Amino acid sequence: MGKTEYGLTAKALQGDHCGDAGIVLENKGTMLCAVIDGVGHGPNAAIAAVTAQNYIEANSEAPLTEILQGLHEVLKSTQGAVACLCRIDLKSGQLTMAGIGNITCRIFRGLDSERLLSREGILGYMVSSPREHSYRLDNADLLLMHSDGVREHFELFEYPGILKGNATTVAERIVEKLGKNNDDASCLAVRFFR
């Protein structure tokens, strides 16, 4: 059975109302990871993020595409959100991913990385049909998920050592060094070990 370590950091642009949220749930040999970004920032974005978080937690065993379709319905009463979901089989390292909107999701393998692509749209407003994609995690691979409050395009040579240390340190460092000054920012880092 593989194991993981994870770290989650979310920072509000202003005050206590953060429109970003993250979830990590372990159940029956799998781990469900999610990053949610309510549209905009402030109290209304936070309401959308909390609504999405509650829905995901209550429906965590459903297929990822069904969770996203359900999110689209429950978020219609809010200003909407984007979300990316990943489910990791802790025994095999099989990773299934589905997302709607601009949450960045990458797998880092040493100095190489692979970008996992979401479908366009805003949950609660307008979405493309969600699709699941499959990947495989190998020993010490790092899954990195972050909102658009973090700079999307960066290369490891620009920030030597940014992915070193435990997953909590990585998530904190990503938000600190790459977070934008005009939006909420969040990062979820998951390192997989065989």
Coordinates of N, CA, C and O in Angstrom, one line a residue:
M1 N 0.9 -1.2 0.0 CA 0.0 0.0 0.0 C 0.9 1.2 0.0 O 1.8 1.4 0.8
G2 N 0.7 2.1 -0.9 CA 1.4 3.4 -1.0 C 0.9 4.3 0.2 O -0.1 4.0 0.8
K3 N 1.6 5.3 0.4 CA 1.2 6.3 1.4 C 1.4 7.7 0.8 O 2.1 7.9 -0.2
T4 N 0.9 8.7 1.4 CA 1.0 10.1 1.0 C 1.3 11.0 2.1 O 1.0 10.7 3.3
E5 N 1.8 12.1 1.8 CA 1.8 13.3 2.7 C 1.2 14.4 2.0 O 1.4 14.5 0.8
Y6 N 0.5 15.3 2.7 CA -0.1 16.4 1.9 C -0.1 17.6 2.8 O 0.1 17.6 4.0
G7 N -0.2 18.8 2.1 CA -0.2 20.1 2.8 C -1.1 21.0 2.0 O -1.2 20.9 0.8
L8 N -1.9 21.8 2.7 CA -2.9 22.7 2.1 C -2.7 24.1 2.7 O -2.6 24.2 3.9
T9 N -2.6 25.1 1.8 CA -2.5 26.5 2.3 C -3.5 27.3 1.5 O -3.5 27.2 0.2
A10 N -4.2 28.1 2.2 CA -5.1 29.1 1.5 C -5.0 30.4 2.2 O -4.9 30.5 3.4
K11 N -4.9 31.5 1.4 CA -4.7 32.8 1.9 C -5.7 33.8 1.3 O -5.8 33.9 0.0
A12 N -6.5 34.5 2.1 CA -7.5 35.4 1.6 C -6.8 36.7 1.1 O -5.8 37.1 1.7
L13 N -7.3 37.3 0.1 CA -6.8 38.6 -0.4 C -6.9 39.6 0.7 O -6.0 40.4 0.9
Q14 N -8.1 39.6 1.3 CA -8.3 40.6 2.4 C -9.3 40.0 3.4 O -10.2 39.3 3.1
G15 N -9.1 40.3 4.7 CA -9.9 39.9 5.7 C -9.9 38.4 5.9 O -9.0 37.7 5.6
D16 N -11.1 37.9 6.5 CA -11.2 36.5 6.8 C -11.9 35.7 5.8 O -12.1 34.5 6.0
H17 N -12.4 36.3 4.8 CA -13.3 35.6 3.8 C -12.4 35.1 2.6 O -12.1 35.9 1.7
C18 N -12.1 33.9 2.6 CA -11.3 33.3 1.6 C -12.2 32.5 0.6 O -12.9 31.7 1.0
G19 N -12.1 32.9 -0.7 CA -12.9 32.2 -1.7 C -12.3 31.0 -2.2 O -12.8 30.4 -3.1
D20 N -11.2 30.6 -1.7 CA -10.5 29.3 -2.1 C -10.6 28.3 -0.9 O -10.7 28.7 0.2
A21 N -10.7 27.0 -1.3 CA -10.8 26.0 -0.3 C -10.2 24.7 -0.9 O -10.1 24.6 -2.1
G22 N -9.7 23.8 0.0 CA -9.2 22.6 -0.4 C -9.7 21.5 0.5 O -10.1 21.7 1.6
I23 N -9.7 20.3 -0.1 CA -10.2 19.1 0.7 C -9.3 17.9 0.4 O -8.8 17.7 -0.7
V24 N -9.0 17.2 1.5 CA -8.3 15.9 1.4 C -9.1 14.9 2.2 O -9.2 15.1 3.4
L25 N -9.6 13.8 1.6 CA -10.4 12.8 2.3 C -9.8 11.4 2.0 O -9.7 11.1 0.8
E26 N -9.5 10.6 3.0 CA -9.1 9.3 2.8 C -10.2 8.3 3.1 O -10.9 8.5 4.1
N27 N -10.4 7.3 2.2 CA -11.5 6.4 2.5 C -11.3 5.1 1.7 O -11.1 5.2 0.4
K28 N -11.3 4.0 2.3 CA -11.2 2.7 1.7 C -10.1 2.6 0.6 O -10.2 2.1 -0.5
G29 N -8.9 3.0 1.1 CA -7.7 2.8 0.2 C -7.6 3.9 -0.9 O -6.7 3.7 -1.8
T30 N -8.4 4.9 -0.8 CA -8.3 6.0 -1.8 C -8.2 7.3 -1.1 O -8.6 7.4 0.1
M31 N -7.7 8.3 -1.8 CA -7.6 9.7 -1.3 C -8.3 10.6 -2.3 O -7.9 10.5 -3.5
L32 N -9.2 11.4 -1.9 CA -9.9 12.4 -2.7 C -9.3 13.7 -2.4 O -9.3 14.1 -1.2
C33 N -8.8 14.4 -3.4 CA -8.2 15.7 -3.3 C -9.0 16.7 -4.1 O -9.4 16.4 -5.2
A34 N -9.2 17.9 -3.6 CA -10.0 18.9 -4.4 C -9.5 20.3 -4.0 O -9.1 20.6 -2.9
V35 N -9.4 21.1 -5.0 CA -9.2 22.6 -4.9 C -10.4 23.3 -5.5 O -10.8 23.0 -6.6
I36 N -10.9 24.3 -4.8 CA -12.1 25.0 -5.2 C -11.8 26.5 -5.2 O -11.1 27.0 -4.2
D37 N -12.2 27.2 -6.1 CA -12.0 28.7 -6.2 C -13.4 29.4 -6.5 O -13.8 29.2 -7.6
G38 N -14.0 30.0 -5.5 CA -15.2 30.8 -5.8 C -14.9 31.9 -6.7 O -13.8 32.6 -6.5
V39 N -15.8 32.3 -7.6 CA -15.5 33.4 -8.5 C -15.3 34.7 -7.7 O -16.1 35.0 -6.8
G40 N -14.3 35.4 -8.1 CA -14.0 36.6 -7.4 C -13.3 36.4 -6.1 O -12.5 35.4 -6.0
H41 N -13.5 37.3 -5.2 CA -13.0 37.1 -3.8 C -13.9 37.8 -2.8 O -14.9 38.4 -3.3
G42 N -13.7 37.7 -1.5 CA -14.6 38.3 -0.5 C -15.7 37.3 -0.1 O -15.6 36.1 -0.4
P43 N -16.7 37.8 0.6 CA -17.7 37.0 1.2 C -18.5 36.1 0.2 O -18.8 35.0 0.5
N44 N -18.8 36.6 -0.9 CA -19.6 35.8 -1.9 C -18.8 34.7 -2.5 O -19.4 33.6 -2.7
A45 N -17.6 34.9 -2.7 CA -16.7 33.9 -3.2 C -16.5 32.8 -2.1 O -16.5 31.6 -2.4
A46 N -16.4 33.2 -0.8 CA -16.3 32.3 0.3 C -17.6 31.4 0.4 O -17.5 30.2 0.7
I47 N -18.7 32.0 0.2 CA -20.0 31.3 0.3 C -20.0 30.2 -0.8 O -20.3 29.0 -0.5
A48 N -19.6 30.5 -2.0 CA -19.5 29.5 -3.1 C -18.5 28.4 -2.7 O -18.8 27.2 -2.9
A49 N -17.4 28.8 -2.2 CA -16.3 27.8 -1.9 C -16.8 26.8 -0.8 O -16.6 25.6 -0.9
V50 N -17.4 27.4 0.3 CA -17.9 26.5 1.4 C -19.1 25.6 0.9 O -19.2 24.5 1.3
T51 N -20.0 26.2 0.0 CA -21.1 25.4 -0.5 C -20.5 24.2 -1.3 O -20.9 23.0 -1.1
A52 N -19.5 24.4 -2.1 CA -18.8 23.4 -2.9 C -18.1 22.4 -2.0 O -18.2 21.2 -2.2
Q53 N -17.4 22.9 -1.0 CA -16.7 22.0 -0.1 C -17.7 21.1 0.6 O -17.4 19.9 0.7
N54 N -18.8 21.6 1.1 CA -19.8 20.8 1.8 C -20.4 19.7 0.9 O -20.6 18.6 1.3
Y55 N -20.6 20.1 -0.3 CA -21.2 19.1 -1.3 C -20.2 18.0 -1.6 O -20.6 16.8 -1.6
I56 N -19.0 18.3 -1.8 CA -17.9 17.3 -2.1 C -17.8 16.4 -0.9 O -17.7 15.2 -1.1
E57 N -17.7 16.9 0.3 CA -17.5 16.1 1.5 C -18.7 15.1 1.6 O -18.6 13.9 2.0
A58 N -19.9 15.6 1.3 CA -21.1 14.7 1.5 C -21.3 13.7 0.3 O -22.0 12.7 0.5
N59 N -20.6 13.9 -0.8 CA -20.7 13.0 -1.9 C -19.4 12.5 -2.4 O -19.2 12.1 -3.6
S60 N -18.4 12.3 -1.5 CA -17.0 12.0 -1.8 C -16.8 10.7 -2.5 O -15.8 10.5 -3.1
E61 N -17.7 9.7 -2.3 CA -17.5 8.4 -2.9 C -18.1 8.3 -4.3 O -17.9 7.3 -5.0
A62 N -18.8 9.3 -4.8 CA -19.4 9.3 -6.2 C -18.2 9.4 -7.2 O -17.2 9.9 -6.9
P63 N -18.5 9.0 -8.4 CA -17.5 9.3 -9.5 C -17.3 10.8 -9.6 O -18.2 11.6 -9.4
L64 N -16.1 11.1 -10.0 CA -15.7 12.6 -10.1 C -16.6 13.4 -11.0 O -16.9 14.5 -10.7
T65 N -17.0 12.8 -12.2 CA -17.8 13.6 -13.1 C -19.2 13.8 -12.5 O -19.8 14.9 -12.7
E66 N -19.7 12.9 -11.7 CA -21.0 13.1 -11.0 C -20.9 14.1 -9.9 O -21.8 14.9 -9.7
I67 N -19.7 14.2 -9.2 CA -19.6 15.2 -8.2 C -19.6 16.6 -8.9 O -20.2 17.5 -8.4
L68 N -18.9 16.7 -10.0 CA -18.8 18.0 -10.7 C -20.2 18.4 -11.2 O -20.6 19.6 -11.1
Q69 N -21.0 17.4 -11.7 CA -22.3 17.8 -12.2 C -23.2 18.2 -11.0 O -24.0 19.1 -11.2
G70 N -23.1 17.5 -9.9 CA -23.8 17.9 -8.7 C -23.4 19.3 -8.2 O -24.3 20.1 -7.8
L71 N -22.1 19.6 -8.3 CA -21.6 20.9 -7.9 C -22.3 22.0 -8.7 O -22.6 23.1 -8.3
H72 N -22.4 21.7 -10.0 CA -23.0 22.7 -11.0 C -24.4 23.1 -10.5 O -24.8 24.2 -10.5
E73 N -25.1 22.1 -10.1 CA -26.5 22.3 -9.6 C -26.5 23.1 -8.3 O -27.3 24.1 -8.2
V74 N -25.8 22.7 -7.3 CA -25.9 23.4 -6.0 C -25.2 24.8 -6.0 O -25.6 25.6 -5.2
L75 N -24.4 25.0 -7.0 CA -23.7 26.3 -7.0 C -24.5 27.4 -7.8 O -24.1 28.5 -7.9
K76 N -25.7 27.0 -8.4 CA -26.5 27.9 -9.2 C -27.0 29.0 -8.3 O -27.4 30.1 -8.8
S77 N -27.1 28.8 -7.0 CA -27.6 29.8 -6.0 C -26.5 30.7 -5.5 O -26.7 31.6 -4.7
T78 N -25.3 30.5 -6.1 CA -24.1 31.3 -5.7 C -23.6 32.0 -6.9 O -24.1 31.9 -8.0
Q79 N -22.5 32.7 -6.8 CA -21.9 33.4 -7.9 C -21.0 32.4 -8.7 O -20.4 32.8 -9.7
G80 N -20.9 31.1 -8.3 CA -20.2 30.1 -9.0 C -18.8 29.9 -8.5 O -18.2 30.6 -7.7
A81 N -18.2 28.8 -9.0 CA -16.8 28.4 -8.6 C -16.2 27.6 -9.7 O -16.9 27.1 -10.6
V82 N -14.9 27.4 -9.6 CA -14.2 26.4 -10.4 C -13.7 25.3 -9.5 O -13.4 25.7 -8.3
A83 N -13.4 24.1 -9.9 CA -13.0 23.1 -9.1 C -12.2 22.0 -9.8 O -12.5 21.7 -11.0
C84 N -11.2 21.4 -9.2 CA -10.5 20.3 -9.8 C -10.5 19.2 -8.7 O -10.3 19.5 -7.5
L85 N -10.8 17.9 -9.1 CA -10.9 16.8 -8.2 C -9.9 15.7 -8.7 O -9.8 15.4 -9.9
C86 N -9.2 15.1 -7.8 CA -8.3 14.0 -8.1 C -8.6 12.9 -7.0 O -8.7 13.2 -5.9
R87 N -8.7 11.7 -7.5 CA -8.8 10.5 -6.7 C -7.6 9.6 -6.9 O -7.3 9.3 -8.0
I88 N -6.9 9.3 -5.8 CA -5.7 8.5 -5.9 C -5.9 7.1 -5.2 O -6.4 7.0 -4.1
D89 N -5.7 6.1 -6.0 CA -5.7 4.7 -5.4 C -4.4 4.5 -4.7 O -3.3 4.5 -5.4
L90 N -4.4 4.4 -3.4 CA -3.2 4.4 -2.6 C -2.4 3.1 -2.8 O -1.2 3.1 -2.5
K91 N -3.0 2.1 -3.3 CA -2.2 0.8 -3.6 C -1.5 0.9 -4.9 O -0.3 0.5 -5.0
S92 N -2.2 1.3 -6.0 CA -1.6 1.2 -7.3 C -0.9 2.5 -7.7 O -0.1 2.5 -8.7
G93 N -1.3 3.6 -7.1 CA -0.8 4.9 -7.6 C -1.6 5.5 -8.7 O -1.3 6.5 -9.3
Q94 N -2.7 4.8 -9.1 CA -3.6 5.3 -10.2 C -4.2 6.6 -9.7 O -4.8 6.6 -8.6
L95 N -4.2 7.6 -10.6 CA -4.8 8.9 -10.3 C -5.8 9.2 -11.3 O -5.6 9.1 -12.5
T96 N -7.0 9.5 -10.9 CA -8.1 9.9 -11.8 C -8.4 11.4 -11.5 O -8.5 11.8 -10.3
M97 N -8.5 12.2 -12.5 CA -8.7 13.6 -12.4 C -9.9 14.1 -13.2 O -10.1 13.6 -14.4
A98 N -10.6 15.1 -12.7 CA -11.6 15.8 -13.5 C -11.8 17.2 -13.0 O -11.7 17.4 -11.7
G99 N -11.9 18.1 -13.8 CA -12.0 19.5 -13.4 C -12.8 20.4 -14.3 O -12.9 20.1 -15.5
I100 N -13.4 21.4 -13.7 CA -14.0 22.5 -14.5 C -13.4 23.8 -14.1 O -13.4 24.2 -12.9
G101 N -12.9 24.5 -15.1 CA -12.3 25.8 -14.8 C -10.8 25.9 -14.7 O -10.1 24.9 -15.1
N102 N -10.3 27.0 -14.2 CA -8.9 27.2 -14.3 C -8.1 26.9 -13.0 O -7.1 27.6 -12.7
I103 N -8.4 25.8 -12.4 CA -7.5 25.3 -11.3 C -6.3 24.6 -12.0 O -6.5 23.8 -12.9
T104 N -5.1 25.0 -11.7 CA -3.9 24.3 -12.3 C -3.6 23.0 -11.5 O -3.6 23.0 -10.3
C105 N -3.4 22.0 -12.3 CA -3.1 20.7 -11.7 C -1.9 20.1 -12.5 O -1.9 19.9 -13.7
R106 N -0.8 19.8 -11.7 CA 0.4 19.3 -12.4 C 1.0 18.1 -11.5 O 0.9 18.1 -10.3
I107 N 1.6 17.2 -12.2 CA 2.4 16.1 -11.5 C 3.8 16.4 -11.8 O 4.3 16.5 -13.0
F108 N 4.6 16.5 -10.7 CA 6.1 16.7 -10.9 C 6.8 15.4 -10.6 O 6.6 14.8 -9.5
R109 N 7.6 15.0 -11.5 CA 8.5 13.8 -11.4 C 9.9 14.2 -11.5 O 10.4 14.4 -12.6
G110 N 10.6 14.5 -10.4 CA 11.9 15.0 -10.5 C 11.9 16.4 -11.1 O 11.2 17.3 -10.7
L111 N 12.6 16.6 -12.2 CA 12.7 17.9 -12.9 C 11.6 18.0 -14.0 O 11.5 19.0 -14.6
D112 N 10.9 16.9 -14.3 CA 9.9 16.9 -15.3 C 8.5 17.1 -14.7 O 8.3 16.8 -13.5
S113 N 7.6 17.7 -15.5 CA 6.2 17.8 -15.0 C 5.2 17.6 -16.1 O 5.5 17.7 -17.3
E114 N 4.0 17.2 -15.7 CA 2.9 16.9 -16.6 C 1.7 17.7 -16.2 O 1.4 17.7 -15.0
R115 N 1.1 18.4 -17.1 CA 0.0 19.2 -16.8 C -1.3 18.4 -17.0 O -1.5 17.8 -18.1
L116 N -2.2 18.4 -16.1 CA -3.5 17.7 -16.1 C -4.6 18.8 -16.5 O -4.7 19.8 -15.8
L117 N -5.3 18.5 -17.6 CA -6.2 19.6 -18.1 C -7.6 19.4 -17.7 O -8.2 18.3 -17.8
S118 N -8.2 20.5 -17.2 CA -9.6 20.6 -16.9 C -10.4 21.1 -18.1 O -9.9 21.5 -19.1
R119 N -11.7 20.9 -18.0 CA -12.6 21.5 -19.0 C -13.0 22.9 -18.7 O -12.9 23.3 -17.6
E120 N -13.3 23.7 -19.7 CA -13.7 25.1 -19.5 C -15.0 25.2 -18.8 O -15.9 24.3 -18.9
G121 N -15.2 26.3 -18.2 CA -16.5 26.6 -17.6 C -16.4 27.2 -16.2 O -15.4 27.3 -15.6
I122 N -17.6 27.5 -15.6 CA -17.8 27.9 -14.2 C -18.9 27.1 -13.7 O -20.1 27.2 -14.2
L123 N -18.7 26.4 -12.6 CA -19.7 25.6 -12.0 C -20.8 26.5 -11.4 O -20.5 27.5 -10.7
G124 N -22.1 26.2 -11.7 CA -23.2 27.0 -11.3 C -23.6 28.0 -12.3 O -24.6 28.7 -12.2
Y125 N -22.8 28.2 -13.4 CA -23.1 29.1 -14.5 C -23.1 28.4 -15.8 O -24.2 28.2 -16.4
M126 N -22.0 28.0 -16.3 CA -21.9 27.3 -17.6 C -20.8 26.4 -17.6 O -19.6 26.8 -17.3
V127 N -21.0 25.1 -18.0 CA -20.0 24.1 -17.9 C -20.0 23.2 -19.2 O -21.0 23.0 -19.8
S128 N -18.8 22.8 -19.5 CA -18.7 21.7 -20.5 C -18.9 20.4 -19.8 O -18.8 20.3 -18.6
S129 N -19.3 19.3 -20.5 CA -19.4 18.0 -19.9 C -18.1 17.6 -19.3 O -17.1 17.5 -20.0
P130 N -18.1 17.3 -18.0 CA -16.8 16.9 -17.3 C -16.4 15.6 -17.8 O -17.2 14.7 -18.2
R131 N -15.0 15.4 -17.9 CA -14.4 14.1 -18.3 C -13.4 13.7 -17.3 O -12.7 14.6 -16.8
E132 N -13.2 12.4 -17.1 CA -12.2 11.9 -16.2 C -11.0 11.5 -17.1 O -11.1 11.1 -18.2
H133 N -9.8 11.8 -16.5 CA -8.5 11.4 -17.2 C -7.7 10.6 -16.2 O -7.8 10.9 -14.9
S134 N -7.0 9.6 -16.7 CA -6.2 8.8 -15.8 C -4.7 9.0 -15.9 O -4.2 9.2 -17.1
Y135 N -4.0 8.9 -14.8 CA -2.6 9.0 -14.8 C -2.0 8.0 -13.8 O -2.8 7.4 -13.1
R136 N -0.7 7.9 -13.6 CA -0.1 7.1 -12.6 C 0.9 7.8 -11.8 O 1.8 8.5 -12.4
L137 N 0.9 7.7 -10.5 CA 1.9 8.3 -9.7 C 2.9 7.2 -9.3 O 2.6 6.1 -9.0
D138 N 4.2 7.6 -9.4 CA 5.3 6.8 -9.0 C 5.9 7.3 -7.7 O 5.5 8.4 -7.2
N139 N 6.8 6.5 -7.2 CA 7.4 6.9 -5.9 C 8.0 8.3 -5.9 O 8.7 8.7 -6.8
A140 N 7.6 9.1 -4.9 CA 8.0 10.5 -4.6 C 7.5 11.5 -5.6 O 7.9 12.7 -5.6
D141 N 6.5 11.1 -6.5 CA 5.9 12.1 -7.4 C 5.1 13.1 -6.5 O 4.6 12.7 -5.5
L142 N 5.0 14.3 -7.0 CA 4.3 15.3 -6.3 C 3.1 15.8 -7.2 O 3.3 16.3 -8.3
L143 N 1.9 15.7 -6.6 CA 0.7 16.3 -7.2 C 0.5 17.7 -6.7 O 0.5 17.9 -5.5
L144 N 0.5 18.7 -7.6 CA 0.3 20.1 -7.1 C -0.9 20.7 -7.8 O -1.1 20.6 -9.0
M145 N -1.8 21.2 -6.9 CA -3.1 21.8 -7.4 C -3.1 23.2 -6.8 O -2.9 23.3 -5.6
H146 N -3.4 24.2 -7.7 CA -3.6 25.5 -7.1 C -4.6 26.4 -7.9 O -4.8 26.1 -9.1
S147 N -5.1 27.4 -7.2 CA -6.1 28.3 -7.8 C -5.3 29.3 -8.7 O -4.1 29.4 -8.7
D148 N -6.1 30.1 -9.4 CA -5.5 31.1 -10.3 C -5.0 32.3 -9.5 O -4.4 33.2 -10.1
G149 N -5.1 32.3 -8.2 CA -4.4 33.3 -7.4 C -2.9 33.0 -7.2 O -2.2 33.8 -6.6
V150 N -2.5 31.9 -7.8 CA -1.1 31.5 -7.9 C -0.7 31.5 -9.3 O -1.4 31.1 -10.2
R151 N 0.5 32.1 -9.6 CA 1.0 32.1 -11.0 C 1.0 30.7 -11.6 O 1.5 29.8 -11.1
E152 N 0.4 30.6 -12.8 CA 0.1 29.3 -13.4 C 1.4 28.8 -14.0 O 1.7 27.6 -13.9
H153 N 2.2 29.6 -14.7 CA 3.3 29.1 -15.5 C 4.6 29.4 -14.7 O 4.9 30.6 -14.5
F154 N 5.3 28.4 -14.2 CA 6.6 28.5 -13.6 C 7.4 27.3 -13.9 O 6.8 26.2 -14.0
E155 N 8.7 27.4 -14.0 CA 9.5 26.3 -14.2 C 10.4 26.1 -12.9 O 10.7 27.1 -12.2
L156 N 10.8 24.9 -12.7 CA 11.6 24.7 -11.4 C 12.9 25.4 -11.4 O 13.4 25.8 -10.4
F157 N 13.6 25.6 -12.6 CA 14.9 26.3 -12.6 C 14.7 27.8 -12.2 O 15.7 28.4 -11.7
E158 N 13.5 28.3 -12.3 CA 13.3 29.7 -11.8 C 13.3 29.8 -10.3 O 13.5 30.9 -9.8
Y159 N 12.9 28.7 -9.6 CA 12.7 28.7 -8.2 C 13.4 27.5 -7.6 O 12.7 26.6 -7.2
P160 N 14.7 27.5 -7.6 CA 15.4 26.3 -7.1 C 15.0 25.9 -5.7 O 14.9 26.8 -4.8
G161 N 14.7 24.7 -5.5 CA 14.3 24.1 -4.2 C 12.9 24.4 -3.8 O 12.5 24.0 -2.7
I162 N 12.0 25.0 -4.7 CA 10.7 25.3 -4.3 C 9.8 24.1 -3.9 O 8.9 24.2 -3.2
L163 N 10.2 22.9 -4.5 CA 9.4 21.7 -4.2 C 10.1 20.8 -3.2 O 9.7 19.7 -3.0
K164 N 11.2 21.3 -2.5 CA 11.9 20.5 -1.5 C 11.1 20.6 -0.2 O 10.4 21.5 0.1
G165 N 11.3 19.6 0.7 CA 10.7 19.6 2.0 C 9.4 18.8 2.0 O 9.0 18.2 1.0
N166 N 8.7 18.8 3.1 CA 7.5 18.1 3.2 C 6.4 18.9 2.4 O 6.5 20.0 2.0
A167 N 5.2 18.2 2.2 CA 4.2 18.8 1.4 C 3.6 20.1 2.0 O 3.2 21.0 1.2
T168 N 3.5 20.2 3.3 CA 3.0 21.4 3.9 C 4.0 22.6 3.5 O 3.5 23.7 3.2
T169 N 5.3 22.3 3.6 CA 6.2 23.4 3.3 C 6.1 23.8 1.8 O 6.2 25.0 1.5
V170 N 6.0 22.8 1.0 CA 5.8 23.1 -0.5 C 4.6 24.0 -0.7 O 4.7 25.0 -1.4
A171 N 3.4 23.6 -0.2 CA 2.2 24.4 -0.4 C 2.4 25.8 0.1 O 2.0 26.8 -0.6
E172 N 3.0 26.0 1.3 CA 3.2 27.3 1.8 C 4.1 28.1 1.0 O 3.9 29.3 0.7
R173 N 5.2 27.5 0.5 CA 6.2 28.2 -0.3 C 5.6 28.6 -1.7 O 5.9 29.7 -2.2
I174 N 4.8 27.7 -2.3 CA 4.1 28.1 -3.6 C 3.3 29.3 -3.4 O 3.3 30.3 -4.2
V175 N 2.4 29.4 -2.4 CA 1.6 30.5 -2.2 C 2.4 31.8 -1.8 O 2.1 32.9 -2.3
E176 N 3.4 31.6 -1.0 CA 4.2 32.7 -0.6 C 5.0 33.3 -1.8 O 5.0 34.6 -2.0
K177 N 5.6 32.5 -2.6 CA 6.5 33.0 -3.7 C 5.7 33.3 -5.0 O 6.2 34.1 -5.8
L178 N 4.7 32.5 -5.2 CA 4.0 32.7 -6.5 C 2.6 33.2 -6.4 O 1.9 33.4 -7.4
G179 N 2.1 33.5 -5.2 CA 0.8 34.1 -5.0 C 0.7 35.5 -5.6 O 1.6 36.3 -5.5
K180 N -0.5 35.8 -6.2 CA -0.7 37.1 -6.8 C -1.2 38.1 -5.7 O -1.8 37.6 -4.7
N181 N -1.1 39.4 -5.9 CA -1.5 40.3 -4.9 C -2.9 40.9 -5.2 O -3.3 41.9 -4.7
N182 N -3.7 40.2 -6.1 CA -5.0 40.7 -6.5 C -6.1 39.6 -6.4 O -7.2 39.8 -6.9
D183 N -5.8 38.5 -5.7 CA -6.8 37.5 -5.6 C -6.5 36.6 -4.4 O -5.4 36.6 -3.9
D184 N -7.5 35.8 -3.9 CA -7.2 34.7 -3.0 C -6.3 33.7 -3.6 O -6.3 33.6 -4.8
A185 N -5.5 33.0 -2.8 CA -4.6 32.0 -3.3 C -4.6 30.8 -2.5 O -4.7 30.8 -1.3
S186 N -4.5 29.6 -3.2 CA -4.5 28.3 -2.4 C -3.7 27.4 -3.2 O -3.5 27.4 -4.4
C187 N -3.1 26.4 -2.4 CA -2.3 25.4 -3.0 C -2.4 24.1 -2.2 O -2.4 24.1 -1.0
L188 N -2.6 23.0 -2.9 CA -2.6 21.7 -2.3 C -1.5 20.8 -2.9 O -1.4 20.7 -4.1
A189 N -0.6 20.4 -2.0 CA 0.5 19.5 -2.5 C 0.3 18.1 -1.9 O 0.1 18.0 -0.7
V190 N 0.5 17.1 -2.7 CA 0.4 15.7 -2.3 C 1.6 14.9 -2.8 O 1.7 14.9 -4.0
R191 N 2.3 14.4 -1.9 CA 3.5 13.6 -2.4 C 3.1 12.1 -2.1 O 2.7 11.7 -1.0
F192 N 3.4 11.3 -3.1 CA 3.0 9.9 -3.1 C 4.3 9.0 -2.9 O 5.3 9.3 -3.6
F193 N 4.2 8.0 -2.0 CA 5.3 7.1 -1.8 C 4.8 5.7 -1.9 O 3.7 5.3 -1.5
R194 N 5.6 4.9 -2.6 CA 5.3 3.4 -2.7 C 5.9 2.7 -1.5 O 7.0 3.0 -1.0

